[in-house]
Tab-separated table of C-alpha atoms in Angstrom:
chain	number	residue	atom	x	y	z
V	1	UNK	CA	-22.401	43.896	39.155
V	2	UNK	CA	-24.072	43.332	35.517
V	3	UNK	CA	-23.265	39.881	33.959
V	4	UNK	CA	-24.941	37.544	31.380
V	5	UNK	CA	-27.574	34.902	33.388
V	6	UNK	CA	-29.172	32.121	32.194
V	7	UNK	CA	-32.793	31.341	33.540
V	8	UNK	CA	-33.047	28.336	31.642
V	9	UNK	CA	-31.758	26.118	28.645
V	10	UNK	CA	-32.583	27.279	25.152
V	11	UNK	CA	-31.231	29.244	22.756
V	12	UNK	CA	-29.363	32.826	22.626
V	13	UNK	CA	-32.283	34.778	23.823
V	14	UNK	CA	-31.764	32.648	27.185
V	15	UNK	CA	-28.990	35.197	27.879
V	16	UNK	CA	-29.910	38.299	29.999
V	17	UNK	CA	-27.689	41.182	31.027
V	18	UNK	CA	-28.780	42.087	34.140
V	19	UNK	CA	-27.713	42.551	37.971
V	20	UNK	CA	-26.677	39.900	39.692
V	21	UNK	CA	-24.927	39.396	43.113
V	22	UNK	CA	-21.181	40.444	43.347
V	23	UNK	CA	-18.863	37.526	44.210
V	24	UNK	CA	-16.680	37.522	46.974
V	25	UNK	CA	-12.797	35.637	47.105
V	26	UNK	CA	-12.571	32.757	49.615
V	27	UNK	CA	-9.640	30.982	51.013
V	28	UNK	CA	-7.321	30.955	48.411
V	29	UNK	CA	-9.093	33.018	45.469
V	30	UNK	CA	-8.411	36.582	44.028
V	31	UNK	CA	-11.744	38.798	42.953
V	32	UNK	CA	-10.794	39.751	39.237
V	33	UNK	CA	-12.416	42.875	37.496
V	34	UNK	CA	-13.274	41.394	34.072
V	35	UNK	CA	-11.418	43.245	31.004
V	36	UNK	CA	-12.674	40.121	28.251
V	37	UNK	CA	-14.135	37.067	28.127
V	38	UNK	CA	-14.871	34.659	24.849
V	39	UNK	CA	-16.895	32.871	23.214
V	40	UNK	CA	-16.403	28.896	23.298
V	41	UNK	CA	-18.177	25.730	21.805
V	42	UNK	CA	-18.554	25.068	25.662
V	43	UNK	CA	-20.639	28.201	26.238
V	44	UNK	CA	-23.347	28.056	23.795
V	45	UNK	CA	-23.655	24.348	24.338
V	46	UNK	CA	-24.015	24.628	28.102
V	47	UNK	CA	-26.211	27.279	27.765
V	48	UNK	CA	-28.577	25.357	25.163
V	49	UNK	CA	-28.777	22.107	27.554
V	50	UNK	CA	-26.380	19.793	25.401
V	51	UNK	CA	-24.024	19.260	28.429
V	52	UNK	CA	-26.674	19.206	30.851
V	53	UNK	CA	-25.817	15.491	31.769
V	54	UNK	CA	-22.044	15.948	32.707
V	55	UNK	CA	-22.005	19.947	33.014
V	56	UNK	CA	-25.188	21.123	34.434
V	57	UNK	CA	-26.443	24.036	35.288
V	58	UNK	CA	-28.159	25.097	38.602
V	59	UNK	CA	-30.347	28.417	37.900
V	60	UNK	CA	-30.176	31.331	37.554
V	61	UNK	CA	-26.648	30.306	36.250
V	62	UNK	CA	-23.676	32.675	34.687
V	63	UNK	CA	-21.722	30.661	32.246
V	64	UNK	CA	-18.228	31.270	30.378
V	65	UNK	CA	-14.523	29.950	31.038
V	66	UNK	CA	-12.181	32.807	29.404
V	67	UNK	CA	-11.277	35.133	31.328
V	68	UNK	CA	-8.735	38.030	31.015
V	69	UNK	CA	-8.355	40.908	33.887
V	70	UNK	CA	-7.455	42.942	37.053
V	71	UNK	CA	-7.077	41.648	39.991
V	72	UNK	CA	-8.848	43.976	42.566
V	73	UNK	CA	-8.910	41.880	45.914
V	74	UNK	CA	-7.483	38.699	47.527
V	75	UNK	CA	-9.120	36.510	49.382
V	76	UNK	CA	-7.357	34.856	52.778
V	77	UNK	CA	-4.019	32.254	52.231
V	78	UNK	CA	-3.159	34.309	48.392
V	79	UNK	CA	0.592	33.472	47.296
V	80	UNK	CA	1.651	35.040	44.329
V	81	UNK	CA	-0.663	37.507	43.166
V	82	UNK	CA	-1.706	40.771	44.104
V	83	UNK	CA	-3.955	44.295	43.687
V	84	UNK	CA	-3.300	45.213	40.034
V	85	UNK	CA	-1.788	42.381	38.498
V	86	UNK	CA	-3.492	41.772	34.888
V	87	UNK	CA	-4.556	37.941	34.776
V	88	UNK	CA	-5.823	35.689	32.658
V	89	UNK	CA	-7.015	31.714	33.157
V	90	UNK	CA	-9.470	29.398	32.597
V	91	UNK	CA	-12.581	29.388	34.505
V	92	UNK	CA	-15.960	29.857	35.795
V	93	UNK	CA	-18.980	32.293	34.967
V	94	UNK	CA	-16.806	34.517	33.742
V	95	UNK	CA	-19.688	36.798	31.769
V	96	UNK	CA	-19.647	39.207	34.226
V	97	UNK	CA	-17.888	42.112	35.325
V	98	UNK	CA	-16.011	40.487	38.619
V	99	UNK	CA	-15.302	36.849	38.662
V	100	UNK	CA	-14.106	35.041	41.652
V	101	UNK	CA	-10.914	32.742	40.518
V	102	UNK	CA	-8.301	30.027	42.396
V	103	UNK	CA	-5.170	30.783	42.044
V	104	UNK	CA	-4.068	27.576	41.207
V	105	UNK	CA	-5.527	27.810	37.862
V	106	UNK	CA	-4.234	31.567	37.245
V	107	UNK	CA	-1.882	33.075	35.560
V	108	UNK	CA	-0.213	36.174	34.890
V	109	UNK	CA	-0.277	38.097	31.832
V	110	UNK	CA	3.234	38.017	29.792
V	111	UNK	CA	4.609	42.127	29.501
V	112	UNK	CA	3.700	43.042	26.360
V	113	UNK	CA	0.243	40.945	25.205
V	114	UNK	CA	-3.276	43.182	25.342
V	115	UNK	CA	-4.928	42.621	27.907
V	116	UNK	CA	-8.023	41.914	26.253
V	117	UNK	CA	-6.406	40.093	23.730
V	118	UNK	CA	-5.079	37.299	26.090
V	119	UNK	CA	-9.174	36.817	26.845
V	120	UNK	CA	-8.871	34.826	23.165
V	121	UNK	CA	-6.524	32.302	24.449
V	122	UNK	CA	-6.596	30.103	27.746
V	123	UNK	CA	-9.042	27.687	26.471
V	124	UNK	CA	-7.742	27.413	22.719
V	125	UNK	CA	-4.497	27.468	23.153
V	126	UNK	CA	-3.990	25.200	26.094
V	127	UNK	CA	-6.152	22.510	24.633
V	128	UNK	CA	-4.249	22.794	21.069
V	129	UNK	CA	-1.422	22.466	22.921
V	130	UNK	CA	-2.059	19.338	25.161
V	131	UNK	CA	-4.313	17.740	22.286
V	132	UNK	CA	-0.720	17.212	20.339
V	133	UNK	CA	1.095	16.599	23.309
V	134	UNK	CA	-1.612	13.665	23.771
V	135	UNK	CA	-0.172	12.185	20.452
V	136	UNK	CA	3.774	11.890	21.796
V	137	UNK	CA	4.833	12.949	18.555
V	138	UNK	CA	8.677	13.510	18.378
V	139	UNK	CA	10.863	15.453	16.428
V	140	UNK	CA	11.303	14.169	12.427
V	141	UNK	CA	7.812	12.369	12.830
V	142	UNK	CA	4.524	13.155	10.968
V	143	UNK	CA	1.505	14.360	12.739
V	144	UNK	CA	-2.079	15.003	10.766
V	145	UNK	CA	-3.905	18.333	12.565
V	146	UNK	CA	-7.608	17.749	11.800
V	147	UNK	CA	-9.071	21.155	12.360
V	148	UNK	CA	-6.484	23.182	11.611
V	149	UNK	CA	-7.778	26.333	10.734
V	150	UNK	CA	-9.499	26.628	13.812
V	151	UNK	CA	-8.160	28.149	17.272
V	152	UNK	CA	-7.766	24.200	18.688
V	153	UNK	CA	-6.124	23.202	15.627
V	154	UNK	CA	-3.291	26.492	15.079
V	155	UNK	CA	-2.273	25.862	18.435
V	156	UNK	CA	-1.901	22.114	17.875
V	157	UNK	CA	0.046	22.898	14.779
V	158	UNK	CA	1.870	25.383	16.387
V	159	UNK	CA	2.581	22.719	19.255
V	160	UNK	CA	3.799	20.599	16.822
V	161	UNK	CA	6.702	22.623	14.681
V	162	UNK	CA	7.786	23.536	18.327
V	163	UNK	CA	8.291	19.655	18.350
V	164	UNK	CA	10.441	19.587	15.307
V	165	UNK	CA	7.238	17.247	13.690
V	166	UNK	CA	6.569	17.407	10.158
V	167	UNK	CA	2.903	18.800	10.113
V	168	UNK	CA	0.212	18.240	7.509
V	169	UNK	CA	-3.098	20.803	7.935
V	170	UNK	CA	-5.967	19.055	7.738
V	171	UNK	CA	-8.908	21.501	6.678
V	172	UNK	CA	-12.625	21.869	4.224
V	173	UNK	CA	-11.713	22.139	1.080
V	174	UNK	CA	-12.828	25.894	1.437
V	175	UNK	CA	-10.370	26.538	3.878
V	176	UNK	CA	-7.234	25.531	1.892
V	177	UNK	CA	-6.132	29.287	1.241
V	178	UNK	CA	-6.557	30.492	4.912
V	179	UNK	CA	-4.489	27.045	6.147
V	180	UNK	CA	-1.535	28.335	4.589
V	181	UNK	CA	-1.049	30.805	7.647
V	182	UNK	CA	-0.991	28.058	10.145
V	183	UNK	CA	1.966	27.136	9.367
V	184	UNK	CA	1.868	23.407	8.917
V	185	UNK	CA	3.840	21.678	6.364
V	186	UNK	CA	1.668	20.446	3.675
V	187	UNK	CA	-2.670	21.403	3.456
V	188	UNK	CA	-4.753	18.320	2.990
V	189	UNK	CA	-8.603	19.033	2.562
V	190	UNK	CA	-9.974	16.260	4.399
V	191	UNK	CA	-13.516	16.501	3.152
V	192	UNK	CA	-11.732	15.165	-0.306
V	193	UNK	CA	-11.850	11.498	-0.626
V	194	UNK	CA	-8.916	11.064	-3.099
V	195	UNK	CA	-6.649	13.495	-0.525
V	196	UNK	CA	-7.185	11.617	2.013
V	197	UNK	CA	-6.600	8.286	0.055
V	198	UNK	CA	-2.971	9.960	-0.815
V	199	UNK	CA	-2.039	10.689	2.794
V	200	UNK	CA	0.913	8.876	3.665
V	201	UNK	CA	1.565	6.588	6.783
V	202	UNK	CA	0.815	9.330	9.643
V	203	UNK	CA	2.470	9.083	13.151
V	204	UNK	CA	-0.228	10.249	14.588
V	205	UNK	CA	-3.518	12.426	14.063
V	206	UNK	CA	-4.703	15.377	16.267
V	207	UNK	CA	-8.457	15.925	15.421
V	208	UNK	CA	-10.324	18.982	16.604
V	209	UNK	CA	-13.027	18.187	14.649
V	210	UNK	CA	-14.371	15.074	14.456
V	211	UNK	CA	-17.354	13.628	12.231
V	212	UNK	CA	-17.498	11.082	9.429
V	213	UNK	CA	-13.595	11.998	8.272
V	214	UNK	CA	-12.471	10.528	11.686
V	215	UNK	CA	-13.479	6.844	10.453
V	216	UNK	CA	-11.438	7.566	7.075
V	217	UNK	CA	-8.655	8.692	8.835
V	218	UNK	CA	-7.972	6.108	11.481
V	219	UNK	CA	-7.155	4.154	8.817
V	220	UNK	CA	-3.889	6.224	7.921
V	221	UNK	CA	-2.143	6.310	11.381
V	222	UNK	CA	0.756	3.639	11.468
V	223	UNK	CA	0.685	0.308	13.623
V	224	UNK	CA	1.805	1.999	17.175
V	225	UNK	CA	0.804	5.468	16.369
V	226	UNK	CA	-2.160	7.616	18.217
V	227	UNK	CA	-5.339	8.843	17.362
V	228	UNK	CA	-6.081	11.499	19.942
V	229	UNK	CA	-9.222	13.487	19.694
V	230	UNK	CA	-10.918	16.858	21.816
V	231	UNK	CA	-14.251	15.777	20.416
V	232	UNK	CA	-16.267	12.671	19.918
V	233	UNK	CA	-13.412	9.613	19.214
V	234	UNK	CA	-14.093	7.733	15.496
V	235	UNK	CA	-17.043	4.950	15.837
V	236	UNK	CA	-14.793	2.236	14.305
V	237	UNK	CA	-11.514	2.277	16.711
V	238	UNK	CA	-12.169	-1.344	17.602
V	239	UNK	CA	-11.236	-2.063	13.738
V	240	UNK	CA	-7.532	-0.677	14.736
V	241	UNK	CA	-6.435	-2.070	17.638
V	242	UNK	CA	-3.357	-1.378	16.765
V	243	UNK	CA	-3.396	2.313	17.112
V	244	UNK	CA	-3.403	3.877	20.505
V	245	UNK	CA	-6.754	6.442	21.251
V	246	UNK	CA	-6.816	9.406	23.060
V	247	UNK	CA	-9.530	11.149	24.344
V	248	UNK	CA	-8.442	14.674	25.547
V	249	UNK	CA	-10.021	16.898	28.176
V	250	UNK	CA	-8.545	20.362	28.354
V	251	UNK	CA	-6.988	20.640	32.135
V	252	UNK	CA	-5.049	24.378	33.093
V	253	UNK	CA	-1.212	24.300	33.201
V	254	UNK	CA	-0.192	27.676	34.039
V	255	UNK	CA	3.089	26.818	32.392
V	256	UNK	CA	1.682	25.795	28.995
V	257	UNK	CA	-0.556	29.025	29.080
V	258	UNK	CA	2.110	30.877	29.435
V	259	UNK	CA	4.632	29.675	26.329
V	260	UNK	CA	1.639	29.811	24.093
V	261	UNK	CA	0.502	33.491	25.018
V	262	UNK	CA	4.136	34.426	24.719
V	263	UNK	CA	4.043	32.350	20.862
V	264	UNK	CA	0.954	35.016	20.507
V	265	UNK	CA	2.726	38.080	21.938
V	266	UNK	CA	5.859	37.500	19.750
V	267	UNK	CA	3.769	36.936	16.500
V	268	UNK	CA	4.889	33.464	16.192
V	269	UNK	CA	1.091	32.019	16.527
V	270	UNK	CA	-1.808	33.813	15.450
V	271	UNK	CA	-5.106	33.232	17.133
V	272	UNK	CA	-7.396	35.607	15.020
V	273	UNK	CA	-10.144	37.895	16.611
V	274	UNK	CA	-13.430	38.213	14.656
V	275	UNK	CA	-15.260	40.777	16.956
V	276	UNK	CA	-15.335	42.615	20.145
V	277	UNK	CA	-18.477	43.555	21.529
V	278	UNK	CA	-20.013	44.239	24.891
V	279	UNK	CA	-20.790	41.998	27.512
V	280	UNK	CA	-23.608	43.109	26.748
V	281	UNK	CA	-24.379	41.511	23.186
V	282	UNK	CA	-23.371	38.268	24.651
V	283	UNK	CA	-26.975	36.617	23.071
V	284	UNK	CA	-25.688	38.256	19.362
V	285	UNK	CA	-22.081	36.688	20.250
V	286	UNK	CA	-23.057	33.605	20.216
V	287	UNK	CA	-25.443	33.168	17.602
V	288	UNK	CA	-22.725	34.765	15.510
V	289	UNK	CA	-20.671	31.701	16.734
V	290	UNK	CA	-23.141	29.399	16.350
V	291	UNK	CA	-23.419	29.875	12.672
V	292	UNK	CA	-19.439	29.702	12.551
V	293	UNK	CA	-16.598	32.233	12.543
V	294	UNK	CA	-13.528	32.460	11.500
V	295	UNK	CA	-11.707	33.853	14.351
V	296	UNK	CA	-12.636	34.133	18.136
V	297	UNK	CA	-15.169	36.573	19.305
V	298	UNK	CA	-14.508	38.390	22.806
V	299	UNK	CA	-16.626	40.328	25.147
V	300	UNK	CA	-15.604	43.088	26.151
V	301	UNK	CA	-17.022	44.050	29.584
């Protein structure tokens, strides 16, 4: 098969398409043809080295963790899926044409989604989703989504209406136009002092972004409420001890994958698609996402 290797950590040039070995299903695995993969944060760090110390790599290395496809064979012990069925999950070296995947972290494409659409949204969606489930927010409560223009932070929002929560967008102040499709509540731009200053008490904050604003916001969320974070927690939590912190690692849940590619499917979440290029152009893919895009980019294979 062709896929995308990496010989060694550096930048985009590091990717090569070339031949590599194809994989084979074990014990409880299916061998998927590859329709799409995307582009993730994960990928382009990985492949540059910055996760080297808790995600390394062993080379030569294929990287990537969408993946949307065919299943073409089944490996020994396979319940539940078969020749044919279009799949989609989150999970390894999946810039390639076949990618060897458990079926415990698989999961069936709803009737009616693209195909390679539904490469867009394992990773996204299901950590938007369980980033504002990390918060407990409840129904007639009010949740801050720091990010929210992103892919993290629609499905977090998203997440949260589903909860009955009153949602405020948190976004750059350059953003505050393109927030209004989210469908949150209320826009805040949270690289504006005197907006954040007029935030009221917050439940609870869901931050896919992280930075400086986390230490400003903190500071908002109510005695008892949560602060949960996908990226680097604020540096002054030990000044509220009263607020509960969450740090939140993306895990699969076929279940959750499911109800938020069927929110996609039925047009009640939008997860927007920049470009779609070849597997091929993987190196171009992500220096295009390196600079910063407004919707995902997929690969095509």
């Amino acid at each position: 098969m062709k896929a995308v290797v990496v010989h060694q950590y550096g930048g985009p040039e590091e990717l090569k398409f070339e031949d590599y070995p194809d994989p084979v299903p074990g014990t409880g695995e299916v061998l998927v043809r590859v329709a799409a993969t995307s582009v993730n944060p994960i990928d382009y760090k990985r492949r540059a080295g910055l996760t080297k110390d808790f995600y390394p790599m062993k080379f030569p290395s294929l990287i990537g963790v969408d993946i949307a496809g065919t299943v073409i064979s089944v490996g020994p012990s396979v319940e539940g899926f078969s020749v044919g069925d279009q799949v989609f999950a989150m999970a390894d070296n999946t810039y390639a044409e076949l990618c060897v995947v458990k079926t415990d972290v698989l999961a069936k494409v709803p009737k009616g989604l693209d195909l390679i659409q539904a490469a867009a949204l394992p990773l996204v969606t299901t950590t938007g989703n369980q980033l504002l489930s990390a918060t407990g927010i409840k129904a007639g409560q009010t949740v801050l989504v720091v990010g929210a223009a992103g892919n993290v932070g629609r499905s977090a929002v998203f997440t949260a209406k589903q909860r009955g929560a009153t949602v405020i967008a948190g976004v750059l102040s350059k953003q505050k136009a393109e927030a209004k499709t989210v469908g949150a509540d209320q826009v805040v731009a949270t690289d504006d002092d005197s907006a954040i200053a007029g935030l009221p008490p917050l439940d609870a904050v869901a931050d896919a972004v992280g930075g400086r604003t986390a230490k400003k916001l903190i500071a908002k969320v109510k005695p008892g409420g949560f602060y949960a974070s996908v990226v680097e927690l604020p540096k002054n939590v030990d000044a509220y001890p009263s607020v509960k912190v969450v740090h939140v690692f993306s895990k699969f849940d076929r279940k959750t994958l499911e109800f938020m590619a069927e929110a996609v499917r039925d047009g009640k979440l939008l997860i927007p698609i920049s470009q779609k290029l070849p597997l091929s152009e993987a190196a171009e893919a992500q220096a295009a996402a390196e600079k910063g895009t407004a919707g995902k980019i997929l690969l095509v294979a």
